[in-house]
Short mmCIF file of C-alpha atoms in Angstrom, two decimals:
data_model
loop_
_atom_site.label_atom_id
_atom_site.label_comp_id
_atom_site.label_asym_id
_atom_site.label_seq_id
_atom_site.Cartn_x
_atom_site.Cartn_y
_atom_site.Cartn_z
CA MET A 881 84.12 -166.11 104.35
CA GLU A 882 83.45 -168.04 101.16
CA GLU A 883 80.35 -169.98 102.31
CA LEU A 884 77.45 -169.07 104.54
CA PRO A 885 77.22 -171.60 107.41
CA ASP A 886 73.95 -173.53 107.82
CA SER A 887 74.02 -172.55 111.47
CA ILE A 888 73.11 -169.01 110.34
CA THR A 889 70.31 -170.03 108.02
CA SER A 890 68.75 -172.09 110.83
CA LEU A 891 68.00 -168.90 112.80
CA CYS A 892 64.32 -169.01 111.91
CA ASN A 893 63.49 -165.66 113.59
CA LEU A 894 66.31 -163.73 111.93
CA GLN A 895 65.15 -160.42 110.46
CA THR A 896 68.49 -158.82 109.44
CA LEU A 897 71.39 -160.52 107.67
CA ASP A 898 74.36 -158.36 106.66
CA ILE A 899 77.15 -160.26 104.91
CA ASN A 900 78.67 -157.52 102.76
CA HIS A 901 82.37 -157.49 101.78
CA CYS A 902 82.85 -161.25 102.12
CA ARG A 903 84.01 -163.71 99.45
CA LEU A 904 80.68 -165.38 98.81
CA LYS A 905 80.23 -166.72 95.31
CA SER A 906 76.77 -168.11 96.04
CA LEU A 907 74.15 -168.47 98.75
CA PRO A 908 72.91 -171.80 100.09
CA GLU A 909 69.32 -172.76 99.36
CA SER A 910 68.77 -173.04 103.09
CA VAL A 911 68.43 -169.22 103.07
CA THR A 912 64.77 -169.83 102.17
CA SER A 913 64.17 -171.00 105.72
CA LEU A 914 64.60 -167.40 106.89
CA LYS A 915 60.90 -166.68 106.46
CA LYS A 916 60.99 -163.55 108.63
CA LEU A 917 64.04 -161.97 106.96
CA ARG A 918 63.40 -158.32 106.14
CA PHE A 919 66.89 -157.03 105.40
CA LEU A 920 69.52 -158.84 103.30
CA ASP A 921 72.83 -157.23 102.35
CA VAL A 922 75.15 -159.29 100.13
CA SER A 923 76.87 -156.28 98.54
CA HIS A 924 80.56 -156.33 97.54
CA ASN A 925 80.65 -160.11 97.07
CA PRO A 926 81.87 -162.02 93.96
CA ILE A 927 78.44 -163.56 93.37
CA GLU A 928 78.00 -164.43 89.69
CA GLU A 929 74.44 -165.73 89.44
CA PRO A 930 71.45 -164.59 91.50
CA PRO A 931 69.92 -167.62 93.26
CA GLY A 932 66.36 -168.03 92.03
CA PHE A 933 65.16 -169.18 95.43
CA ILE A 934 65.94 -165.76 96.91
CA THR A 935 62.61 -164.57 95.51
CA LYS A 936 60.85 -166.88 97.97
CA LEU A 937 61.78 -164.56 100.83
CA GLY A 938 58.34 -162.99 100.85
CA SER A 939 58.98 -160.82 103.95
CA LEU A 940 62.06 -159.16 102.45
CA GLN A 941 61.88 -155.36 102.43
CA THR A 942 65.50 -154.52 101.58
CA LEU A 943 67.72 -156.44 99.15
CA ASP A 944 71.20 -154.96 98.64
CA VAL A 945 73.47 -156.47 95.98
CA ASN A 946 75.33 -153.29 95.03
CA ASN A 947 78.96 -153.58 93.89
CA CYS A 948 78.63 -157.27 93.06
CA MET A 949 80.90 -156.71 90.08
CA LYS A 950 80.62 -160.29 88.77
CA LEU A 951 76.85 -160.49 88.97
CA LYS A 952 75.73 -161.33 85.43
CA SER A 953 72.01 -160.73 85.74
CA LEU A 954 69.10 -160.17 88.09
CA PRO A 955 66.50 -162.83 88.92
CA GLU A 956 64.22 -163.63 85.96
CA SER A 957 61.14 -162.97 88.06
CA VAL A 958 60.72 -160.83 91.17
CA LYS A 959 56.93 -160.71 91.51
CA ASP A 960 56.99 -162.78 94.73
CA LEU A 961 59.05 -160.11 96.49
CA ASP A 962 55.90 -158.06 96.86
CA ASN A 963 57.00 -156.47 100.17
CA LEU A 964 60.31 -155.17 98.78
CA LYS A 965 60.80 -151.46 99.42
CA MET A 966 64.49 -151.09 98.54
CA PHE A 967 66.31 -153.07 95.85
CA ASP A 968 69.86 -151.72 95.51
CA PHE A 969 71.93 -153.01 92.60
CA ASP A 970 74.07 -149.94 91.91
CA ASP A 971 77.51 -150.56 90.38
CA CYS A 972 76.68 -154.00 89.04
CA PRO A 973 77.98 -153.36 85.50
CA LEU A 974 76.99 -156.65 83.86
CA PRO A 975 73.16 -156.77 84.14
CA GLU A 976 71.62 -155.25 81.00
CA GLU A 977 67.91 -155.55 81.72
CA LEU A 978 65.37 -155.66 84.50
CA PRO A 979 62.92 -158.53 84.93
CA GLU A 980 59.80 -157.95 82.83
CA ASP A 981 57.63 -158.19 85.95
CA PHE A 982 59.68 -155.58 87.84
CA GLY A 983 56.57 -153.43 87.99
CA ALA A 984 55.04 -156.00 90.35
CA LEU A 985 57.22 -154.54 93.13
CA THR A 986 54.50 -152.05 93.93
CA GLN A 987 55.93 -151.33 97.41
CA LEU A 988 59.31 -150.28 95.98
CA ARG A 989 60.47 -146.88 97.28
CA TYR A 990 63.98 -146.66 95.82
CA LEU A 991 65.21 -147.31 92.28
CA SER A 992 68.77 -146.48 91.20
CA LEU A 993 70.50 -147.81 88.09
CA GLY A 994 73.87 -146.15 88.62
CA GLY A 995 76.77 -148.18 87.29
CA THR A 996 74.61 -150.79 85.56
CA GLY A 997 74.24 -151.69 81.90
CA ILE A 998 70.47 -151.26 82.00
CA LYS A 999 69.29 -148.93 79.22
CA VAL A 1000 65.52 -149.46 79.18
CA LEU A 1001 62.88 -149.77 81.89
CA PRO A 1002 60.17 -152.34 81.27
CA ASP A 1003 56.74 -150.84 80.63
CA SER A 1004 55.53 -152.56 83.79
CA CYS A 1005 57.51 -149.98 85.80
CA THR A 1006 54.66 -147.51 85.34
CA LYS A 1007 52.97 -149.51 88.13
CA LEU A 1008 55.62 -148.59 90.71
CA ILE A 1009 53.23 -146.19 92.39
CA ASN A 1010 55.15 -145.94 95.70
CA LEU A 1011 58.52 -144.85 94.28
CA GLU A 1012 60.12 -141.97 96.17
CA PHE A 1013 63.72 -141.94 94.90
CA VAL A 1014 64.51 -142.49 91.19
CA HIS A 1015 68.04 -142.24 89.77
CA LEU A 1016 68.11 -143.49 86.18
CA PHE A 1017 71.34 -142.04 84.76
CA ASP A 1018 71.12 -142.70 80.99
CA CYS A 1019 68.38 -145.32 81.12
CA GLU A 1020 65.26 -144.74 79.04
CA VAL A 1021 62.04 -144.46 80.98
CA PRO A 1022 58.42 -145.17 80.17
CA LYS A 1023 56.91 -142.39 78.08
CA GLU A 1024 54.40 -141.71 80.83
CA VAL A 1025 55.35 -141.50 84.54
CA SER A 1026 52.28 -139.74 85.90
CA ASN A 1027 51.59 -142.75 88.17
CA TRP A 1028 54.78 -142.06 90.15
CA THR A 1029 52.97 -139.47 92.24
CA LYS A 1030 55.01 -140.10 95.41
CA VAL A 1031 58.43 -139.50 93.84
CA ARG A 1032 60.44 -136.94 95.81
CA ARG A 1033 63.73 -137.13 93.89
CA PHE A 1034 64.11 -137.75 90.18
CA ASP A 1035 67.55 -137.78 88.53
CA LYS A 1036 68.26 -138.72 84.95
CA TYR A 1037 71.00 -138.05 82.38
CA LYS A 1038 71.26 -138.15 78.59
CA THR A 1039 67.63 -139.03 77.97
CA GLU A 1040 64.52 -137.11 77.09
CA THR A 1041 62.38 -136.00 80.00
CA PRO A 1042 59.33 -138.30 80.23
CA MET A 1043 55.77 -137.07 79.97
CA GLY A 1044 53.72 -136.68 83.12
CA LEU A 1045 56.36 -135.07 85.37
CA GLY A 1046 54.02 -132.18 86.01
CA LYS A 1047 51.80 -134.49 88.05
CA LEU A 1048 54.59 -135.50 90.44
CA VAL A 1049 53.68 -132.81 92.95
CA CYS A 1050 55.69 -134.41 95.78
CA LEU A 1051 58.99 -133.84 93.97
CA GLU A 1052 61.68 -132.26 96.14
CA GLU A 1053 64.67 -132.77 93.84
CA LEU A 1054 64.52 -132.79 90.05
CA MET A 1055 66.87 -132.62 87.07
CA TYR A 1056 64.60 -131.46 84.27
CA GLY A 1057 65.56 -131.42 80.59
CA VAL A 1058 63.48 -129.03 78.48
CA ARG A 1059 62.21 -130.65 75.30
CA GLU A 1060 62.28 -128.77 72.03
CA LYS A 1061 58.51 -128.90 71.84
CA LEU A 1062 55.68 -130.90 73.35
CA ALA A 1063 53.12 -132.63 71.19
CA ASN A 1064 50.67 -129.76 71.68
CA GLY A 1065 53.24 -127.20 70.54
CA THR A 1066 54.10 -125.70 73.94
CA GLU A 1067 57.53 -125.89 75.54
CA GLY A 1068 58.16 -128.34 78.34
CA VAL A 1069 59.16 -125.90 81.10
CA GLU A 1070 55.47 -125.29 81.73
CA GLU A 1071 55.34 -128.74 83.35
CA LEU A 1072 57.11 -127.26 86.38
CA ARG A 1073 54.14 -125.04 87.21
CA ASN A 1074 52.64 -127.12 90.04
CA LEU A 1075 55.85 -128.65 91.45
CA ASN A 1076 55.93 -126.31 94.42
CA ARG A 1077 57.62 -128.64 96.93
CA LEU A 1078 60.89 -128.57 95.02
CA GLU A 1079 63.98 -127.86 97.11
CA ASP A 1080 66.63 -128.64 94.48
CA LEU A 1081 65.89 -127.96 90.79
CA SER A 1082 68.12 -128.20 87.73
CA ILE A 1083 66.62 -126.97 84.44
CA MET A 1084 68.68 -128.26 81.52
CA ASN A 1085 68.57 -127.36 77.79
CA LEU A 1086 67.17 -123.89 78.38
CA GLN A 1087 68.02 -123.01 74.78
CA ASN A 1088 64.80 -124.84 73.91
CA VAL A 1089 62.76 -122.15 75.67
CA LYS A 1090 62.26 -119.45 73.04
CA ASP A 1091 59.47 -117.37 74.56
CA PRO A 1092 59.68 -115.59 77.96
CA THR A 1093 55.94 -116.17 78.35
CA ASP A 1094 56.55 -119.91 78.41
CA ALA A 1095 59.29 -119.47 81.00
CA LYS A 1096 56.90 -117.50 83.18
CA ARG A 1097 54.51 -120.45 83.21
CA ALA A 1098 57.06 -122.44 85.23
CA ASN A 1099 55.84 -120.43 88.27
CA MET A 1100 59.27 -120.13 89.85
CA MET A 1101 58.12 -117.53 92.37
CA GLY A 1102 55.58 -120.04 93.68
CA LYS A 1103 58.27 -122.53 94.68
CA ARG A 1104 58.83 -121.21 98.20
CA SER A 1105 60.72 -124.31 99.35
CA LEU A 1106 63.35 -123.95 96.63
CA LEU A 1107 66.88 -123.72 98.05
CA MET A 1108 69.05 -124.79 95.07
CA LEU A 1109 68.54 -123.71 91.44
CA ARG A 1110 70.65 -124.57 88.39
CA LEU A 1111 69.92 -122.90 85.05
CA CYS A 1112 71.74 -124.70 82.25
CA TRP A 1113 72.05 -124.24 78.50
CA SER A 1114 73.68 -127.04 76.52
CA TRP A 1115 77.40 -126.78 75.78
CA ARG A 1116 76.71 -127.69 72.17
CA HIS A 1117 74.43 -124.66 71.94
CA VAL A 1118 77.22 -122.44 73.28
CA GLN A 1119 79.64 -123.73 70.66
CA GLU A 1120 77.17 -123.28 67.83
CA GLU A 1121 76.32 -119.74 68.90
CA SER A 1122 79.97 -118.82 69.37
CA SER A 1123 80.89 -120.01 65.86
CA SER A 1124 77.91 -118.31 64.23
CA ASP A 1125 78.52 -115.16 62.18
CA MET A 1126 75.16 -113.74 63.19
CA MET A 1127 75.02 -110.69 65.40
CA SER A 1128 74.95 -112.06 68.95
CA GLU A 1129 72.99 -109.18 70.47
CA GLN A 1130 69.66 -110.69 69.49
CA LYS A 1131 70.66 -114.11 70.81
CA ASN A 1132 71.90 -112.61 74.06
CA SER A 1133 68.67 -110.67 74.45
CA CYS A 1134 66.60 -113.82 73.96
CA GLY A 1135 68.54 -115.73 76.61
CA PHE A 1136 68.30 -112.80 79.02
CA GLN A 1137 64.55 -112.45 78.50
CA VAL A 1138 64.13 -116.15 79.25
CA GLN A 1139 66.08 -115.76 82.51
CA VAL A 1140 63.97 -112.88 83.78
CA PRO A 1141 60.69 -114.82 84.30
CA LEU A 1142 62.66 -117.66 85.91
CA GLN A 1143 63.22 -115.45 88.97
CA PRO A 1144 63.13 -117.68 92.06
CA HIS A 1145 61.67 -116.89 95.45
CA SER A 1146 63.80 -114.64 97.69
CA GLY A 1147 64.62 -117.55 100.03
CA LEU A 1148 66.96 -119.21 97.50
CA ARG A 1149 70.31 -120.26 99.02
CA HIS A 1150 72.33 -121.57 96.05
CA LEU A 1151 72.34 -120.51 92.39
CA GLU A 1152 74.25 -121.93 89.42
CA ILE A 1153 74.11 -120.53 85.88
CA ILE A 1154 75.86 -122.71 83.28
CA ASN A 1155 76.62 -122.14 79.58
CA PHE A 1156 74.70 -118.86 79.33
CA ILE A 1157 75.91 -116.91 76.28
CA GLY A 1158 74.49 -113.50 77.24
CA SER A 1159 76.49 -110.60 78.60
CA ASN A 1160 74.19 -109.65 81.49
CA LEU A 1161 72.78 -111.45 84.47
CA PRO A 1162 69.13 -110.80 85.32
CA THR A 1163 68.37 -107.86 87.59
CA TRP A 1164 66.67 -110.14 90.11
CA MET A 1165 70.09 -111.19 91.37
CA HIS A 1166 69.95 -108.40 93.96
CA ALA A 1167 66.58 -109.73 95.18
CA LEU A 1168 68.11 -112.89 96.67
CA PRO A 1169 69.09 -111.64 100.15
CA ARG A 1170 69.67 -115.15 101.56
CA LEU A 1171 71.88 -116.40 98.74
CA LYS A 1172 74.94 -118.25 100.09
CA SER A 1173 76.65 -119.50 96.95
CA LEU A 1174 76.84 -118.28 93.35
CA ILE A 1175 78.41 -120.40 90.61
CA LEU A 1176 78.80 -119.19 87.03
CA GLN A 1177 80.26 -121.69 84.56
CA ASN A 1178 81.06 -121.11 80.87
CA CYS A 1179 79.14 -117.84 80.66
CA ASN A 1180 81.36 -116.71 77.82
CA GLY A 1181 79.66 -113.43 77.01
CA MET A 1182 79.94 -111.94 80.48
CA GLN A 1183 82.49 -109.12 80.83
CA GLN A 1184 81.77 -108.08 84.42
CA LEU A 1185 79.66 -109.02 87.39
CA PRO A 1186 76.75 -106.82 88.47
CA ALA A 1187 77.77 -104.63 91.41
CA ALA A 1188 74.68 -105.81 93.29
CA ILE A 1189 76.24 -109.23 93.81
CA GLY A 1190 78.87 -107.75 96.11
CA GLN A 1191 76.11 -106.40 98.37
CA LEU A 1192 74.51 -109.76 99.13
CA GLN A 1193 74.91 -110.04 102.90
CA HIS A 1194 74.98 -113.85 103.21
CA LEU A 1195 77.00 -114.78 100.12
CA THR A 1196 79.92 -116.97 101.27
CA LEU A 1197 80.99 -118.71 98.04
CA VAL A 1198 81.59 -117.21 94.59
CA GLU A 1199 82.81 -119.54 91.83
CA LEU A 1200 83.51 -118.27 88.32
CA GLY A 1201 84.72 -120.70 85.67
CA GLY A 1202 85.06 -120.38 81.92
CA LEU A 1203 84.15 -116.69 81.75
CA GLU A 1204 86.35 -116.05 78.75
CA GLN A 1205 85.36 -112.38 78.28
CA LEU A 1206 85.67 -111.33 81.93
CA LYS A 1207 88.28 -108.54 81.95
CA SER A 1208 87.80 -106.90 85.34
CA LEU A 1209 86.52 -108.21 88.67
CA ASP A 1210 85.59 -105.86 91.49
CA ILE A 1211 86.07 -107.80 94.73
CA GLY A 1212 84.98 -104.91 96.94
CA GLY A 1213 81.97 -105.56 99.14
CA PHE A 1214 81.11 -109.22 99.64
CA PRO A 1215 80.71 -108.68 103.41
CA SER A 1216 80.32 -112.37 104.31
CA SER A 1217 82.21 -114.09 101.49
CA LYS A 1218 84.87 -116.62 102.47
CA ASP A 1219 85.65 -118.49 99.24
CA LEU A 1220 86.42 -117.15 95.76
CA TYR A 1221 87.26 -119.62 92.99
CA LEU A 1222 88.34 -118.38 89.56
CA SER A 1223 89.22 -120.78 86.73
CA ARG A 1224 89.62 -120.48 82.96
CA ILE A 1225 89.53 -116.68 82.94
CA PRO A 1226 92.02 -115.93 80.13
CA SER A 1227 90.97 -112.27 79.67
CA LEU A 1228 90.99 -111.21 83.33
CA GLU A 1229 93.44 -108.34 83.75
CA ASP A 1230 92.43 -106.69 87.00
CA MET A 1231 91.03 -107.67 90.40
CA CYS A 1232 90.20 -104.34 91.92
CA CYS A 1233 88.47 -103.11 95.07
CA THR A 1234 86.38 -100.01 94.41
CA SER A 1235 83.76 -100.29 97.14
CA ASP A 1236 83.50 -100.77 100.89
CA PRO A 1237 83.87 -102.82 102.93
CA CYS A 1238 87.14 -104.48 102.07
CA PRO A 1239 86.68 -108.02 100.75
CA ARG A 1240 86.59 -110.70 103.44
CA PHE A 1241 87.62 -113.67 101.34
CA GLN A 1242 89.61 -116.20 103.33
CA ASN A 1243 90.27 -118.67 100.51
CA LEU A 1244 91.23 -117.66 96.97
CA TYR A 1245 91.81 -120.02 94.04
CA ILE A 1246 92.94 -118.74 90.63
CA GLU A 1247 93.60 -120.99 87.64
CA ASP A 1248 94.32 -120.11 84.00
CA GLY A 1249 94.43 -116.35 84.35
CA ARG A 1250 97.70 -115.46 82.69
CA LYS A 1251 96.78 -111.83 81.94
CA LEU A 1252 96.20 -111.05 85.60
CA ALA A 1253 99.11 -108.96 86.91
CA GLU A 1254 98.27 -108.27 90.55
CA ILE A 1255 96.15 -109.35 93.51
CA HIS A 1256 95.30 -106.35 95.65
CA LEU A 1257 95.21 -106.48 99.45
CA ILE A 1258 92.67 -108.91 100.90
CA PRO A 1259 93.09 -108.41 104.68
CA CYS A 1260 91.58 -111.72 105.83
CA LEU A 1261 93.08 -113.97 103.15
CA LYS A 1262 94.38 -117.23 104.65
CA SER A 1263 94.69 -119.72 101.80
CA LEU A 1264 95.87 -118.89 98.26
CA ARG A 1265 96.23 -121.31 95.32
CA LEU A 1266 97.65 -120.02 92.02
CA ILE A 1267 97.73 -122.40 89.05
CA ASN A 1268 98.92 -121.61 85.53
CA ILE A 1269 99.17 -117.86 86.04
CA GLY A 1270 101.82 -115.19 85.33
CA HIS A 1271 104.80 -114.69 87.61
CA GLN A 1272 103.84 -111.03 88.21
CA VAL A 1273 100.95 -112.19 90.35
CA VAL A 1274 103.35 -114.07 92.61
CA ASN A 1275 105.41 -110.91 93.12
CA SER A 1276 102.27 -108.97 94.02
CA VAL A 1277 101.49 -111.52 96.74
CA GLY A 1278 104.73 -110.58 98.47
CA ARG A 1279 103.84 -106.89 98.30
CA ASN A 1280 100.15 -106.98 99.22
CA GLN A 1281 99.24 -110.00 101.34
CA THR A 1282 100.09 -110.24 105.04
CA SER A 1283 97.77 -112.89 106.55
CA LEU A 1284 98.47 -116.05 104.53
CA THR A 1285 98.72 -119.39 106.31
CA SER A 1286 98.80 -121.55 103.15
CA LEU A 1287 100.18 -120.87 99.67
CA GLU A 1288 100.32 -123.16 96.64
CA LEU A 1289 101.96 -122.25 93.34
CA LYS A 1290 101.50 -124.70 90.48
CA ASN A 1291 102.63 -124.50 86.86
CA VAL A 1292 103.83 -120.89 87.13
CA ASN A 1293 106.15 -121.56 84.25
CA GLU A 1294 107.80 -118.12 84.09
CA LEU A 1295 108.68 -117.97 87.79
CA VAL A 1296 112.48 -117.98 88.14
CA TYR A 1297 112.86 -116.79 91.74
CA PHE A 1298 110.40 -117.11 94.60
CA PRO A 1299 110.06 -113.68 96.27
CA VAL A 1300 111.31 -113.79 99.85
CA SER A 1301 108.92 -110.96 100.75
CA ILE A 1302 106.10 -113.52 100.86
CA LEU A 1303 107.82 -115.22 103.81
CA GLN A 1304 108.75 -111.95 105.46
CA ASN A 1305 105.29 -110.37 105.25
CA ASN A 1306 103.23 -113.47 106.07
CA ARG A 1307 104.62 -114.49 109.44
CA ASN A 1308 101.97 -117.20 109.96
CA LEU A 1309 102.59 -119.00 106.69
CA GLY A 1310 102.58 -122.67 107.67
CA HIS A 1311 102.20 -124.49 104.34
CA LEU A 1312 104.10 -123.66 101.16
CA SER A 1313 103.85 -125.78 98.00
CA ILE A 1314 105.66 -125.05 94.74
CA ILE A 1315 104.76 -127.56 92.04
CA GLY A 1316 105.62 -127.80 88.35
CA CYS A 1317 107.46 -124.47 88.12
CA SER A 1318 109.83 -125.49 85.35
CA LYS A 1319 112.14 -122.42 85.52
CA LEU A 1320 112.35 -121.96 89.29
CA GLN A 1321 115.97 -121.66 90.44
CA GLY A 1322 115.64 -120.46 94.00
CA PHE A 1323 114.50 -117.72 96.38
CA ARG A 1324 115.07 -114.04 95.54
CA VAL A 1325 115.66 -111.27 98.06
CA ASN A 1326 114.52 -108.46 95.77
CA GLU A 1327 111.94 -109.38 93.14
CA ASP A 1328 112.88 -106.28 91.15
CA GLN A 1329 116.53 -107.33 90.99
CA GLU A 1330 117.43 -108.67 87.55
CA ASN A 1331 120.81 -110.15 88.44
CA GLY A 1332 121.15 -112.08 91.65
CA ASN A 1333 123.90 -114.26 93.04
CA GLU A 1334 123.77 -117.28 95.22
CA PHE A 1335 124.85 -115.45 98.38
CA THR A 1336 122.14 -112.81 98.28
CA LEU A 1337 119.55 -115.41 97.44
CA VAL A 1338 120.26 -117.61 100.45
CA SER A 1339 121.31 -115.06 103.06
CA PRO A 1340 119.79 -116.56 106.24
CA GLU A 1341 119.12 -113.32 108.16
CA LEU A 1342 116.50 -112.43 105.57
CA PHE A 1343 114.30 -115.41 106.44
CA ILE A 1344 113.15 -114.43 109.89
CA GLY A 1345 109.53 -114.80 108.74
CA ALA A 1346 109.96 -118.42 107.69
CA GLY A 1347 109.91 -119.80 111.24
CA SER A 1348 106.22 -120.73 111.09
CA LEU A 1349 106.61 -123.12 108.14
CA GLN A 1350 105.35 -126.59 109.00
CA LYS A 1351 105.09 -128.06 105.51
CA LEU A 1352 107.29 -127.30 102.50
CA VAL A 1353 106.62 -129.06 99.17
CA LEU A 1354 108.85 -128.68 96.12
CA THR A 1355 107.79 -130.96 93.25
CA ASN A 1356 108.73 -131.04 89.55
CA CYS A 1357 110.97 -127.99 89.68
CA PRO A 1358 113.81 -129.45 87.56
CA VAL A 1359 116.26 -126.51 87.58
CA LEU A 1360 116.01 -125.64 91.28
CA LYS A 1361 119.58 -124.88 92.39
CA PHE A 1362 119.52 -123.59 95.93
CA LEU A 1363 117.34 -123.20 99.00
CA PRO A 1364 117.61 -120.71 101.85
CA ASP A 1365 118.56 -121.71 105.37
CA LEU A 1366 115.06 -121.94 106.88
#
């Protein structure tokens, strides 16, 4: 539909008009006759210019123009839309500024600038006292936002945290960037003290917190609604510290001491620690009995996980990425864990099991762990993905695993023969993918056999266990010569 029929705009009692994903380049002026219209969705249309008369729709509460990729600008003035609660113009890349009177939309609940070219909010936006959801990406904000007392979610990237956040006591979700220092000389994390309704909190730039006393003022234990916590140091800080010739022990100690007073309430469900350069996690890890997921990213100084983590009864997901010094991982315990993801672990040599009960991981993902030689028995393991690892690990799968239903091997560049024992010992293996194994020639009966011939490699009576295969993928294996009779 390229034009909106007048027969629609004559419906004088119409309250909802949804014309998204059409081919409308403009709207007829007769739209102004829809005096009772509350909801207008013209998203995903090739509209180029916003019709000025649209601001005469004084009853409008929702205006959705998101993904209008050709929209060049927003209306020059929006003050007459004084009942507007939701104005959605996400993913309109061409507009570069908001109307100067945007702050007149005092009923506005939702403001998101994702995918726009808008870099600065007009000062009038301090008057948006009913805002509840704010997603600003890399847009600058007014220096003072203390009037936004009803905001429940505040997201922002690449900009300094505005002043006044400490007064937004209704906040439920916040991405907070710690400033180097406030005007009065204290560090910004203290602003979190009274935000006790938070459910999801990300604290960025923690390298700017130098004193554990200041971290304690954030009152993390008082945030009893907190379910998700991310503690993040900047990646630039990690690089600078790693390249420094100074003794790292003092720096590690400082980061650790800052973590200790950031101990959350025991009801926390999800924890992420990112870019921490210390070697030890805080001892309060064992005091999170309801924790369901633990994610550690780029914690380069960490050589092993605290044993207490394996005793957390409700932990279902463990994700470790970029732990360059991690040499050994004890996967014993973890009574409820289902998913283990390991990536960028170049020093990992051993995945052992030294404690009871046996690990209950069902899904295991390992990427970039070329020093790892073996995966010990994981009785419940169903899905296994191995990417850019040594061929010895593949051989150990045939010896130790018996419950696999899905196996993916990718970029195992030294793998010449796929061990048949994997098929024989995993009788329920339904999906097998072998991708980018540049030296793979075929399937091997005996992985310890150095010299094989085509007959022994394809002997059909040795593939009794392959009957459950439903999906077989072989991609980018350029020297593959022969396949068994499956």
